[in-house]
CSV table of C-alpha atoms and ligand atoms in Angstrom, one decimal:
chain,number,residue,atom,x,y,z
A,196,MET,CA,16.8,78.9,-22.1
A,197,GLU,CA,16.2,80.5,-25.6
A,198,PRO,CA,13.0,82.0,-26.3
A,199,VAL,CA,10.6,79.5,-27.9
A,200,THR,CA,8.4,80.0,-30.5
A,201,ARG,CA,4.8,78.5,-30.8
A,202,ARG,CA,6.0,76.6,-33.7
A,203,THR,CA,9.1,75.3,-32.0
A,204,VAL,CA,7.1,74.3,-28.9
A,205,LEU,CA,4.8,72.3,-30.9
A,206,VAL,CA,7.8,70.7,-32.6
A,207,LEU,CA,9.8,70.3,-29.6
A,208,GLY,CA,7.0,69.3,-27.3
A,209,ALA,CA,8.6,71.8,-25.0
A,210,VAL,CA,11.6,69.7,-24.4
A,211,GLY,CA,13.3,72.9,-25.4
A,212,ALA,CA,15.8,73.8,-27.6
A,213,ALA,CA,18.6,73.9,-25.0
A,214,ALA,CA,17.9,70.5,-24.3
A,215,ALA,CA,17.4,69.2,-27.8
A,216,VAL,CA,20.9,70.0,-28.8
A,217,THR,CA,22.9,68.4,-26.0
A,218,GLY,CA,23.4,64.6,-26.5
A,219,ALA,CA,21.7,63.5,-23.3
A,220,GLY,CA,18.5,65.6,-23.9
A,221,ALA,CA,18.0,65.0,-27.5
A,222,PHE,CA,15.4,62.4,-27.3
A,223,LEU,CA,12.7,63.9,-28.9
A,224,TRP,CA,12.2,65.0,-32.5
A,225,SER,CA,13.5,68.6,-32.9
A,226,GLN,CA,13.3,71.4,-35.2
A,227,VAL,CA,16.5,73.2,-33.8
A,228,ASP,CA,19.5,72.3,-35.6
A,229,GLY,CA,20.7,69.2,-33.9
A,230,GLY,CA,24.6,69.9,-33.6
A,231,GLU,CA,26.9,68.5,-36.0
A,232,PRO,CA,26.0,70.5,-39.3
A,233,PRO,CA,25.5,68.2,-42.3
A,234,ALA,CA,28.2,68.2,-45.0
A,235,PRO,CA,27.3,70.8,-47.6
A,236,ASP,CA,27.7,68.4,-50.5
A,237,ALA,CA,25.7,65.7,-50.0
A,238,VAL,CA,27.1,62.6,-51.5
A,239,PRO,CA,25.4,59.2,-52.0
A,240,PRO,CA,26.2,57.1,-49.1
A,241,SER,CA,29.1,54.9,-50.1
A,242,GLU,CA,31.6,52.6,-48.0
A,243,PRO,CA,34.8,51.5,-49.5
A,244,GLY,CA,34.3,48.2,-51.4
A,245,VAL,CA,30.4,48.2,-51.0
A,246,PRO,CA,28.7,48.4,-54.2
A,247,SER,CA,25.7,50.4,-54.7
A,248,ALA,CA,22.8,49.0,-53.8
A,249,GLY,CA,20.5,50.6,-56.6
A,250,ILE,CA,17.1,51.6,-56.2
A,251,LEU,CA,15.6,51.2,-52.8
A,252,GLY,CA,13.2,48.1,-52.6
A,253,GLU,CA,10.7,47.1,-50.2
A,254,PRO,CA,9.6,44.0,-48.4
A,255,GLU,CA,6.8,42.1,-49.8
A,256,VAL,CA,3.6,43.2,-48.5
A,257,LEU,CA,0.7,40.9,-47.4
A,258,THR,CA,-2.7,42.7,-47.0
A,259,SER,CA,-5.9,41.6,-45.4
A,260,SER,CA,-9.1,41.0,-47.1
A,261,GLN,CA,-12.7,41.0,-45.8
A,262,GLY,CA,-11.5,41.5,-42.5
A,263,ARG,CA,-8.8,38.6,-42.4
A,264,LEU,CA,-5.1,38.2,-42.9
A,265,GLU,CA,-3.8,34.7,-42.9
A,266,LEU,CA,-0.3,34.1,-43.3
A,267,THR,CA,2.4,31.6,-42.6
A,268,LEU,CA,5.8,32.9,-41.0
A,269,THR,CA,8.7,30.7,-40.8
A,270,ALA,CA,11.9,31.8,-39.1
A,271,ALA,CA,15.3,30.4,-40.5
A,272,LEU,CA,18.9,31.1,-41.1
A,273,THR,CA,19.1,31.8,-44.8
A,274,ASP,CA,21.7,33.1,-47.4
A,275,VAL,CA,20.9,36.5,-48.3
A,276,VAL,CA,23.3,39.3,-50.0
A,277,VAL,CA,23.9,42.4,-47.8
A,278,ALA,CA,26.0,45.0,-49.0
A,279,GLY,CA,27.2,43.1,-52.1
A,280,ALA,CA,28.4,40.1,-49.9
A,281,GLN,CA,26.7,36.8,-49.6
A,282,ILE,CA,26.2,36.3,-46.0
A,283,ARG,CA,23.8,34.2,-43.5
A,284,ALA,CA,21.2,35.9,-41.6
A,285,LEU,CA,18.2,35.2,-39.8
A,286,THR,CA,15.2,35.7,-41.8
A,287,TYR,CA,11.1,35.4,-41.7
A,288,ASN,CA,10.1,33.6,-44.9
A,289,GLY,CA,13.6,34.1,-46.5
A,290,SER,CA,13.5,37.9,-46.8
A,291,LEU,CA,15.3,40.7,-44.8
A,292,PRO,CA,13.1,42.3,-43.6
A,293,GLY,CA,10.1,40.0,-43.3
A,294,PRO,CA,7.1,40.6,-45.4
A,295,THR,CA,5.0,43.8,-44.2
A,296,LEU,CA,1.6,43.0,-43.0
A,297,ARG,CA,-1.2,45.6,-43.8
A,298,VAL,CA,-4.3,45.3,-41.9
A,299,ARG,CA,-7.4,47.3,-40.5
A,300,PRO,CA,-9.1,48.1,-37.6
A,301,GLY,CA,-11.3,45.3,-36.6
A,302,ASP,CA,-9.4,42.6,-38.6
A,303,ARG,CA,-8.5,38.9,-37.3
A,304,ILE,CA,-5.1,38.0,-37.9
A,305,SER,CA,-4.2,34.3,-38.1
A,306,LEU,CA,-0.4,33.3,-38.3
A,307,ALA,CA,1.1,30.2,-38.5
A,308,PHE,CA,4.6,30.2,-37.1
A,309,SER,CA,7.3,27.8,-37.7
A,310,ASN,CA,10.8,27.8,-36.0
A,311,ARG,CA,13.4,26.3,-38.3
A,312,LEU,CA,16.0,28.2,-35.9
A,313,ASP,CA,18.3,26.3,-33.9
A,314,ALA,CA,17.2,28.0,-30.7
A,315,PRO,CA,13.8,28.6,-29.2
A,316,THR,CA,11.8,31.8,-30.3
A,317,ASN,CA,8.4,33.2,-30.3
A,318,LEU,CA,6.8,36.0,-32.0
A,319,HIS,CA,5.6,39.7,-30.6
A,320,THR,CA,3.5,42.2,-32.4
A,321,HIS,CA,5.0,45.3,-31.0
A,322,GLY,CA,2.6,48.1,-30.4
A,323,LEU,CA,-0.6,46.1,-31.2
A,324,LEU,CA,-3.2,46.3,-28.7
A,325,VAL,CA,-4.3,42.9,-28.6
A,326,SER,CA,-4.6,40.1,-25.8
A,327,PRO,CA,-1.2,39.3,-24.4
A,328,GLU,CA,-2.5,35.8,-23.3
A,329,GLY,CA,-3.1,32.5,-24.9
A,330,ASN,CA,-2.2,32.3,-28.7
A,331,GLY,CA,-2.3,36.1,-28.6
A,332,ASP,CA,0.5,38.4,-28.4
A,333,ASN,CA,2.0,36.3,-25.8
A,334,SER,CA,5.6,36.8,-24.9
A,335,PHE,CA,5.6,34.0,-22.6
A,336,VAL,CA,5.3,31.5,-25.3
A,337,THR,CA,8.3,29.3,-26.3
A,338,VAL,CA,8.3,27.8,-29.8
A,339,GLU,CA,11.2,25.1,-29.8
A,340,PRO,CA,13.3,24.5,-32.7
A,341,GLY,CA,11.4,22.5,-35.3
A,342,ALA,CA,8.0,23.4,-33.8
A,343,THR,CA,5.2,25.6,-34.9
A,344,PHE,CA,2.6,27.7,-33.1
A,345,GLU,CA,-0.6,29.1,-34.4
A,346,TYR,CA,-1.1,32.8,-33.5
A,347,GLY,CA,-4.5,34.2,-33.7
A,348,PHE,CA,-6.0,37.4,-32.4
A,349,ARG,CA,-8.3,40.2,-33.3
A,350,LEU,CA,-7.7,44.0,-33.8
A,351,GLY,CA,-10.4,45.9,-32.1
A,352,ARG,CA,-12.7,48.4,-34.3
A,353,ASP,CA,-11.2,51.3,-32.8
A,354,HIS,CA,-7.5,50.0,-32.8
A,355,PRO,CA,-5.2,53.2,-33.5
A,356,PRO,CA,-3.8,53.6,-37.1
A,357,GLY,CA,-0.1,53.5,-37.4
A,358,VAL,CA,3.0,51.7,-37.7
A,359,PHE,CA,3.9,48.6,-35.9
A,360,TRP,CA,6.1,45.8,-36.2
A,361,TYR,CA,7.0,41.9,-35.3
A,362,HIS,CA,9.9,40.3,-33.9
A,363,PRO,CA,11.2,37.5,-31.7
A,364,HIS,CA,10.5,37.8,-27.6
A,365,HIS,CA,11.9,34.7,-26.2
A,366,HIS,CA,14.0,35.9,-23.2
A,367,GLY,CA,17.4,35.2,-23.5
A,368,ASN,CA,17.7,35.2,-27.3
A,369,VAL,CA,16.0,38.3,-28.0
A,370,ALA,CA,18.9,40.6,-29.0
A,371,GLU,CA,20.7,37.9,-30.9
A,372,GLN,CA,17.7,36.9,-33.1
A,373,ILE,CA,16.7,40.6,-33.7
A,374,PHE,CA,20.3,41.6,-34.5
A,375,GLY,CA,20.3,38.4,-37.1
A,376,GLY,CA,17.5,40.0,-39.0
A,377,LEU,CA,14.1,38.8,-37.4
A,378,TYR,CA,11.6,41.8,-38.1
A,379,GLY,CA,9.0,43.2,-40.3
A,380,ALA,CA,6.6,46.0,-40.3
A,381,ILE,CA,3.0,45.9,-39.6
A,382,ILE,CA,0.8,48.9,-40.9
A,383,VAL,CA,-2.6,49.4,-39.3
A,384,GLU,CA,-4.5,51.6,-42.3
A,385,ASP,CA,-6.4,54.7,-41.4
A,386,GLU,CA,-10.1,54.4,-41.3
A,387,SER,CA,-10.4,57.6,-43.3
A,388,PRO,CA,-7.0,57.7,-45.2
A,389,VAL,CA,-4.9,60.8,-44.7
A,390,ASP,CA,-3.2,59.5,-47.9
A,391,HIS,CA,-5.8,59.7,-50.7
A,392,GLN,CA,-4.2,60.4,-54.1
A,393,ALA,CA,-4.6,64.1,-54.3
A,394,ILE,CA,-2.3,64.3,-51.3
A,395,GLU,CA,0.3,61.7,-51.8
A,396,ASP,CA,2.4,60.2,-54.6
A,397,ARG,CA,3.4,57.1,-52.7
A,398,GLU,CA,3.6,55.2,-49.6
A,399,ARG,CA,6.8,53.3,-48.4
A,400,VAL,CA,7.9,51.4,-45.7
A,401,LEU,CA,11.6,52.0,-44.6
A,402,VAL,CA,12.7,49.5,-41.9
A,403,ILE,CA,16.1,50.8,-40.5
A,404,SER,CA,18.1,47.9,-38.7
A,405,ASP,CA,22.0,47.3,-38.1
A,406,ILE,CA,23.6,44.1,-38.5
A,407,GLY,CA,27.6,42.9,-38.3
A,408,PHE,CA,29.3,39.9,-40.0
A,409,ASP,CA,32.4,38.2,-39.7
A,410,ALA,CA,34.8,37.7,-42.7
A,411,SER,CA,33.2,34.5,-43.7
A,412,GLY,CA,29.7,36.0,-43.7
A,413,ASP,CA,28.4,34.7,-40.5
A,414,LEU,CA,26.6,36.9,-38.2
A,415,ARG,CA,28.7,38.4,-35.5
A,416,VAL,CA,28.8,37.0,-32.4
A,417,ALA,CA,28.3,39.5,-29.4
A,418,SER,CA,31.0,39.9,-26.8
A,419,ALA,CA,30.4,40.3,-23.0
A,420,MET,CA,31.0,43.9,-23.5
A,421,ASP,CA,28.5,44.2,-26.3
A,422,ARG,CA,26.0,42.7,-24.1
A,423,MET,CA,26.3,45.2,-21.7
A,424,PHE,CA,26.4,48.2,-24.0
A,425,GLY,CA,23.7,46.7,-26.2
A,426,ARG,CA,25.4,45.4,-29.5
A,427,GLU,CA,25.5,47.7,-32.6
A,428,GLY,CA,25.8,46.5,-36.2
A,429,ASP,CA,28.8,48.1,-38.3
A,430,LEU,CA,26.4,48.0,-41.4
A,431,VAL,CA,22.8,50.2,-41.2
A,432,MET,CA,20.4,48.9,-43.4
A,433,VAL,CA,17.2,50.4,-45.0
A,434,ASN,CA,15.0,47.7,-46.0
A,435,GLY,CA,18.1,45.2,-46.1
A,436,GLN,CA,19.9,47.3,-48.4
A,437,VAL,CA,23.2,49.4,-47.7
A,438,GLY,CA,23.6,52.7,-49.6
A,439,ALA,CA,20.3,52.6,-51.7
A,440,THR,CA,18.7,55.5,-53.8
A,441,LEU,CA,15.7,56.9,-53.9
A,442,ASP,CA,14.5,59.1,-57.2
A,443,LEU,CA,11.6,61.7,-56.9
A,444,ARG,CA,10.1,64.4,-58.8
A,445,PRO,CA,10.2,68.1,-57.1
A,446,GLY,CA,7.0,68.5,-55.3
A,447,ALA,CA,6.2,64.7,-54.9
A,448,ARG,CA,4.8,64.1,-51.5
A,449,GLU,CA,5.4,60.6,-50.2
A,450,ARG,CA,4.2,58.9,-46.8
A,451,TRP,CA,7.1,57.1,-45.1
A,452,ARG,CA,6.5,54.5,-42.4
A,453,VAL,CA,9.9,54.3,-40.8
A,454,LEU,CA,10.9,51.8,-38.0
A,455,ASN,CA,13.8,51.6,-36.1
A,456,ALA,CA,14.3,47.8,-35.8
A,457,CYS,CA,18.1,48.1,-34.5
A,458,THR,CA,19.0,46.1,-31.3
A,459,SER,CA,20.3,48.9,-29.3
A,460,ARG,CA,21.3,51.7,-31.8
A,461,HIS,CA,19.4,55.0,-31.4
A,462,LEU,CA,18.3,56.9,-34.5
A,463,ARG,CA,18.8,60.7,-35.1
A,464,LEU,CA,17.3,61.0,-38.7
A,465,ARG,CA,18.0,64.1,-41.0
A,466,LEU,CA,17.0,64.5,-44.5
A,467,ASP,CA,18.5,68.2,-45.0
A,468,GLY,CA,17.2,70.2,-48.0
A,469,GLN,CA,14.0,68.1,-48.1
A,470,ARG,CA,10.7,68.7,-46.3
A,471,MET,CA,9.5,66.3,-43.4
A,472,GLN,CA,6.3,66.5,-41.4
A,473,LEU,CA,5.6,64.3,-38.5
A,474,LEU,CA,2.1,62.7,-38.4
A,475,GLY,CA,3.1,60.7,-35.2
A,476,ILE,CA,5.3,58.3,-33.5
A,477,ASP,CA,4.5,54.7,-32.7
A,478,GLY,CA,0.6,54.3,-32.4
A,479,GLY,CA,0.1,58.1,-31.6
A,480,ARG,CA,-1.0,60.8,-33.9
A,481,TYR,CA,-0.4,64.5,-33.5
A,482,PRO,CA,-3.2,67.0,-34.0
A,483,GLU,CA,-1.2,69.1,-36.2
A,484,THR,CA,1.4,67.9,-38.5
A,485,PRO,CA,4.6,69.8,-37.8
A,486,ASP,CA,7.5,70.4,-39.9
A,487,VAL,CA,10.7,68.7,-38.5
A,488,ASP,CA,14.4,68.9,-39.2
A,489,GLU,CA,15.3,65.9,-37.0
A,490,ILE,CA,13.6,62.9,-35.7
A,491,VAL,CA,14.9,60.8,-32.6
A,492,LEU,CA,13.9,57.2,-32.6
A,493,VAL,CA,15.0,55.1,-29.8
A,494,PRO,CA,15.0,51.4,-30.6
A,495,GLY,CA,11.4,50.1,-31.3
A,496,ASN,CA,10.1,53.6,-32.1
A,497,ARG,CA,8.3,54.1,-35.5
A,498,ALA,CA,7.8,57.5,-37.4
A,499,ASP,CA,4.7,58.1,-39.7
A,500,LEU,CA,6.5,60.8,-41.8
A,501,LEU,CA,5.4,62.9,-45.0
A,502,VAL,CA,8.1,64.0,-47.1
A,503,THR,CA,8.0,66.6,-49.9
A,504,ALA,CA,10.6,66.6,-52.6
A,505,VAL,CA,12.8,69.5,-53.2
A,506,GLU,CA,14.8,69.7,-56.2
A,507,GLY,CA,18.5,68.4,-55.7
A,508,GLU,CA,20.4,65.9,-53.9
A,509,SER,CA,20.1,65.0,-50.3
A,510,VAL,CA,21.0,62.1,-48.0
A,511,LEU,CA,18.8,60.2,-45.3
A,512,ARG,CA,21.4,60.0,-42.5
A,513,THR,CA,21.3,59.0,-38.9
A,514,LEU,CA,23.6,61.3,-36.6
A,515,PRO,CA,25.7,60.2,-33.9
A,516,PHE,CA,23.8,59.9,-30.6
A,517,ASP,CA,25.2,59.5,-27.2
A,518,ARG,CA,23.3,56.7,-25.2
A,519,GLY,CA,25.8,56.9,-22.3
A,520,GLY,CA,28.2,54.4,-21.2
A,521,LEU,CA,29.4,51.7,-18.4
A,522,GLY,CA,30.2,54.4,-15.6
A,523,MET,CA,33.5,52.9,-14.4
A,524,MET,CA,35.1,52.1,-17.7
A,525,GLY,CA,35.3,55.8,-18.9
A,526,GLY,CA,33.5,58.1,-21.4
A,527,PRO,CA,30.7,57.5,-23.5
A,528,VAL,CA,31.1,54.4,-25.4
A,529,SER,CA,28.1,54.4,-27.5
A,530,ALA,CA,28.5,57.9,-29.3
A,531,VAL,CA,28.9,55.7,-32.1
A,532,SER,CA,29.2,57.4,-35.6
A,533,GLY,CA,26.2,58.1,-37.5
A,534,ALA,CA,25.6,56.5,-41.0
A,535,ASP,CA,24.4,57.7,-44.5
A,536,LEU,CA,21.1,55.7,-45.0
A,537,LEU,CA,19.8,56.4,-48.3
A,538,ALA,CA,20.8,58.9,-51.2
A,539,PHE,CA,17.9,61.2,-52.4
A,540,ARG,CA,17.5,62.6,-55.9
A,541,VAL,CA,15.2,64.9,-56.8
A,542,SER,CA,15.0,66.2,-60.3
A,543,GLY,CA,12.8,66.1,-63.2
A,544,ALA,CA,9.2,67.7,-64.2
A,545,ALA,CA,7.3,69.0,-61.2
A,546,ALA,CA,4.8,66.9,-59.5
A,547,PRO,CA,1.3,68.3,-59.0
A,548,THR,CA,1.2,70.5,-55.8
A,549,PRO,CA,0.0,68.3,-52.9
A,550,GLY,CA,-3.2,69.5,-51.5
A,551,GLU,CA,-3.8,70.4,-47.7
A,552,LEU,CA,-3.6,67.9,-45.2
A,553,PRO,CA,-7.0,66.9,-43.8
A,554,PRO,CA,-7.6,67.6,-40.2
A,555,GLN,CA,-6.4,65.0,-37.7
A,556,PRO,CA,-8.6,63.9,-34.8
A,557,THR,CA,-7.8,65.5,-31.5
A,558,PRO,CA,-6.2,62.8,-29.6
A,559,ARG,CA,-7.1,61.9,-25.9
A,560,ASP,CA,-5.1,63.9,-23.4
A,561,LEU,CA,-4.5,62.1,-19.9
A,562,ARG,CA,-3.3,65.2,-18.5
A,563,ARG,CA,-7.0,66.3,-18.2
A,564,GLU,CA,-8.0,63.3,-16.2
A,565,THR,CA,-7.7,62.0,-12.7
A,566,MET,CA,-5.1,59.4,-12.1
A,567,THR,CA,-6.3,56.3,-9.9
A,568,GLY,CA,-2.8,55.1,-9.1
A,569,ARG,CA,1.0,56.2,-9.1
A,570,ARG,CA,4.0,54.1,-8.9
A,571,THR,CA,7.6,54.5,-9.5
A,572,LEU,CA,9.8,52.2,-11.3
A,573,THR,CA,13.8,52.1,-10.9
A,574,LEU,CA,15.8,50.9,-13.9
A,575,ALA,CA,19.4,50.1,-12.7
A,576,MET,CA,22.5,48.6,-13.4
A,577,GLY,CA,24.7,46.8,-10.9
A,578,GLY,CA,28.3,46.7,-10.6
A,579,MET,CA,30.8,44.4,-11.9
A,580,GLY,CA,31.3,40.8,-10.3
A,581,MET,CA,28.0,39.5,-10.6
A,582,MET,CA,27.4,36.0,-11.8
A,583,GLY,CA,29.5,35.3,-14.7
A,584,GLY,CA,31.5,38.5,-14.0
A,585,GLY,CA,28.9,40.7,-15.8
A,586,MET,CA,26.8,43.3,-14.7
A,587,SER,CA,23.1,43.2,-13.4
A,588,PHE,CA,20.2,44.9,-15.2
A,589,THR,CA,17.1,45.5,-13.0
A,590,ILE,CA,13.6,46.8,-12.5
A,591,ASP,CA,12.8,47.5,-8.8
A,592,GLY,CA,15.9,45.7,-7.9
A,593,HIS,CA,14.9,42.4,-9.7
A,594,GLU,CA,15.9,40.6,-12.7
A,595,PHE,CA,13.1,39.5,-15.0
A,596,ASP,CA,11.4,36.2,-13.8
A,597,ALA,CA,8.5,34.7,-15.7
A,598,ALA,CA,7.2,33.2,-12.9
A,599,ARG,CA,6.7,36.3,-10.6
A,600,VAL,CA,4.3,39.4,-11.2
A,601,ASP,CA,5.9,42.6,-10.5
A,602,ALA,CA,3.0,44.9,-11.0
A,603,GLU,CA,-0.7,44.5,-10.5
A,604,ALA,CA,-3.4,46.9,-12.3
A,605,ALA,CA,-7.1,46.7,-12.3
A,606,LEU,CA,-8.9,47.0,-15.7
A,607,GLY,CA,-10.4,50.7,-16.0
A,608,THR,CA,-7.5,52.4,-13.9
A,609,LEU,CA,-5.4,55.3,-15.0
A,610,GLU,CA,-1.9,55.2,-13.8
A,611,GLU,CA,1.1,57.6,-13.7
A,612,TRP,CA,4.3,55.8,-13.6
A,613,THR,CA,7.7,57.5,-12.9
A,614,LEU,CA,10.5,55.8,-14.5
A,615,VAL,CA,13.6,56.5,-12.8
A,616,ASN,CA,17.1,55.6,-14.3
A,617,THR,CA,19.8,55.3,-11.6
A,618,SER,CA,22.4,54.2,-14.3
A,619,THR,CA,24.9,55.6,-16.7
A,620,MET,CA,23.3,54.7,-19.7
A,621,ASP,CA,19.7,55.3,-21.4
A,622,HIS,CA,17.3,52.9,-21.2
A,623,PRO,CA,14.2,53.1,-23.8
A,624,PHE,CA,11.2,51.8,-21.9
A,625,HIS,CA,8.7,49.7,-23.5
A,626,LEU,CA,5.3,48.5,-22.3
A,627,HIS,CA,3.2,45.8,-24.1
A,628,THR,CA,-0.4,45.8,-24.5
A,629,TRP,CA,-1.3,49.3,-23.4
A,630,GLN,CA,-0.1,52.6,-24.6
A,631,MET,CA,1.7,55.4,-22.6
A,632,GLN,CA,1.1,59.1,-23.0
A,633,LEU,CA,4.6,60.7,-22.7
A,634,ILE,CA,4.1,63.4,-20.0
A,635,GLU,CA,7.6,64.6,-18.8
A,636,VAL,CA,11.4,63.9,-19.5
A,637,GLY,CA,14.1,64.8,-17.5
A,638,GLY,CA,11.6,67.5,-15.6
A,639,ILE,CA,10.8,68.9,-18.6
A,640,PRO,CA,7.1,68.7,-19.4
A,641,ILE,CA,5.8,67.9,-23.0
A,642,ALA,CA,3.9,70.6,-24.4
A,643,GLY,CA,1.9,68.5,-26.9
A,644,VAL,CA,-0.2,65.2,-26.5
A,645,ASP,CA,2.3,62.5,-27.3
A,646,TRP,CA,1.4,58.8,-27.3
A,647,ARG,CA,4.0,56.3,-27.8
A,648,ASP,CA,4.9,52.8,-26.7
A,649,VAL,CA,8.8,53.2,-26.3
A,650,VAL,CA,9.8,56.2,-24.2
A,651,PRO,CA,13.2,57.6,-23.5
A,652,VAL,CA,14.7,57.4,-20.0
A,653,PRO,CA,17.8,59.2,-20.0
A,654,ALA,CA,20.9,58.4,-18.0
A,655,GLY,CA,20.7,59.8,-14.4
A,656,SER,CA,17.2,60.9,-15.1
A,657,SER,CA,13.6,60.1,-15.1
A,658,THR,CA,10.5,60.0,-17.3
A,659,VAL,CA,6.7,60.5,-16.3
A,660,VAL,CA,4.2,58.7,-18.3
A,661,ARG,CA,0.4,58.0,-17.8
A,662,ILE,CA,-1.3,54.9,-19.0
A,663,PRO,CA,-4.9,53.7,-19.2
A,664,PHE,CA,-5.3,50.2,-18.1
A,665,GLU,CA,-8.4,49.7,-20.6
A,666,ARG,CA,-9.4,47.2,-23.2
A,667,LEU,CA,-7.3,44.3,-22.5
A,668,THR,CA,-6.5,42.4,-19.3
A,669,GLY,CA,-3.9,39.6,-18.7
A,670,ARG,CA,-0.2,39.1,-18.0
A,671,SER,CA,2.1,41.3,-20.1
A,672,VAL,CA,5.5,42.7,-19.8
A,673,TYR,CA,7.5,46.2,-19.9
A,674,HIS,CA,11.4,46.2,-20.6
A,675,CYS,CA,14.2,48.2,-21.7
A,676,HIS,CA,14.2,48.1,-25.6
A,677,ILE,CA,18.1,47.8,-25.9
A,678,LEU,CA,17.2,44.1,-26.2
A,679,ASP,CA,20.6,43.0,-24.7
A,680,HIS,CA,19.3,44.9,-21.6
A,681,GLU,CA,16.2,42.9,-21.9
A,682,ASP,CA,18.1,39.7,-22.1
A,683,ASN,CA,20.1,40.5,-19.4
A,684,GLY,CA,17.0,41.1,-16.9
A,685,MET,CA,15.9,44.4,-17.4
A,686,MET,CA,12.1,43.3,-18.0
A,687,GLY,CA,9.2,43.1,-15.6
A,688,VAL,CA,5.7,41.5,-15.5
A,689,ILE,CA,2.4,43.5,-15.2
A,690,ARG,CA,-1.0,41.6,-14.6
A,691,THR,CA,-4.3,43.6,-15.4
A,692,THR,CA,-7.3,42.1,-14.1
B,974,C2O,CU1,9.6,45.4,-29.4
B,974,C2O,CU2,8.9,43.7,-25.7
B,974,C2O,O1,9.1,44.5,-27.8
B,975,CU,CU1,6.9,45.3,-27.6
B,976,CU,CU1,18.7,49.5,-21.2
């Protein structure tokens, strides 16, 4: 391996320069150049026949006040305009993406949910550390078409700040409903803001998602093959727009809350020519705020970013990412093409120089603590010829069964989980209700402290995480966040008592 400077180690989390440039090892954000050099002349993203989407907009923001957020959320098939075409998508409250919820630690959220879809659904608050039972973040709830459900839960006073999100979680319908447009961001604000005005000009939410339609404007129906690979849409949107533009002044510093809401697509984000600093991934924060050239977000991941504008034109793009394929059918099928996401224009009078970032708190590091248990989970894809001629997607040999408990943990214990992937595709692994500290990917230890709720588990490899089963009890789930794989059975039930 090449010599690694301290700065690079910080940024790579010791996954290493060598690993970061080869497709299958490129799971973490990295400072090294990611392979395909960006085109020297950045041009605004455009596709033939797709009119410019104009200036980037943002979803409506619903903010808590006096410790409460009360809202109504309705899921329905809605007429919307995407890339200049009138199409029918699934939306929350008629907008794509749904509204952004802004809350603080300690807040109570009361959400009157209404299902106007023609299929059962429910609501999951991805990454929030709240009860998985009753009318909390309960993935076992079914809200039938035409029915309503009152969700209510409270964030702990010590809830981590960061970017979270909500989406459907009714087993069997998840991929189709998220692909159709059902998602929105949740921001848990910092107790002592990183973002006082001396530092940042503006904060933005960037919900990145993909979607696909047929010629008559209906959502593309996934083929059997799509459901095995994990469906990807041909349109990649930011806040529901394709090819939007952002204008900034040189020196302006913005805080971007970036969400990968794609059903299967892995994002490998670059904004060449501009400065990006990473505050954290998911609900985790880094004690230092490294400069990064590239950020990999597997489905479900979020990045909390600072972007400082440098005069000129740039493009926010996602580069191709090889997430493996169905072994017997030949080479990689999902090394799909990248996409231009946003044109970024920086000109005009310079903004005032932003101040120094305040120091971030030192995160807890479970590598210094004694584990009370260890277990291994095996993620596998079975051969063809199963029921319906498809392929089986299992954890420890089982497809999901809501009536079975696959793992029991005692409140207050610390566990190390080794996630083994015996298959030819990557499976980003997500745990509800409890956070994970990423310890090792493919045998390479992570150098820094890295808390996430979705971790990469590369094809034919393994990942080690440590989990504090604290704060919350109840029955919850873990699963592959390629949501077609989850719907196909790659999900298990955990109960903490
Ligand atoms: Cu974002 Cu169980 O999911
Ligand atoms: Cu989740
Ligand atoms: Cu998977």
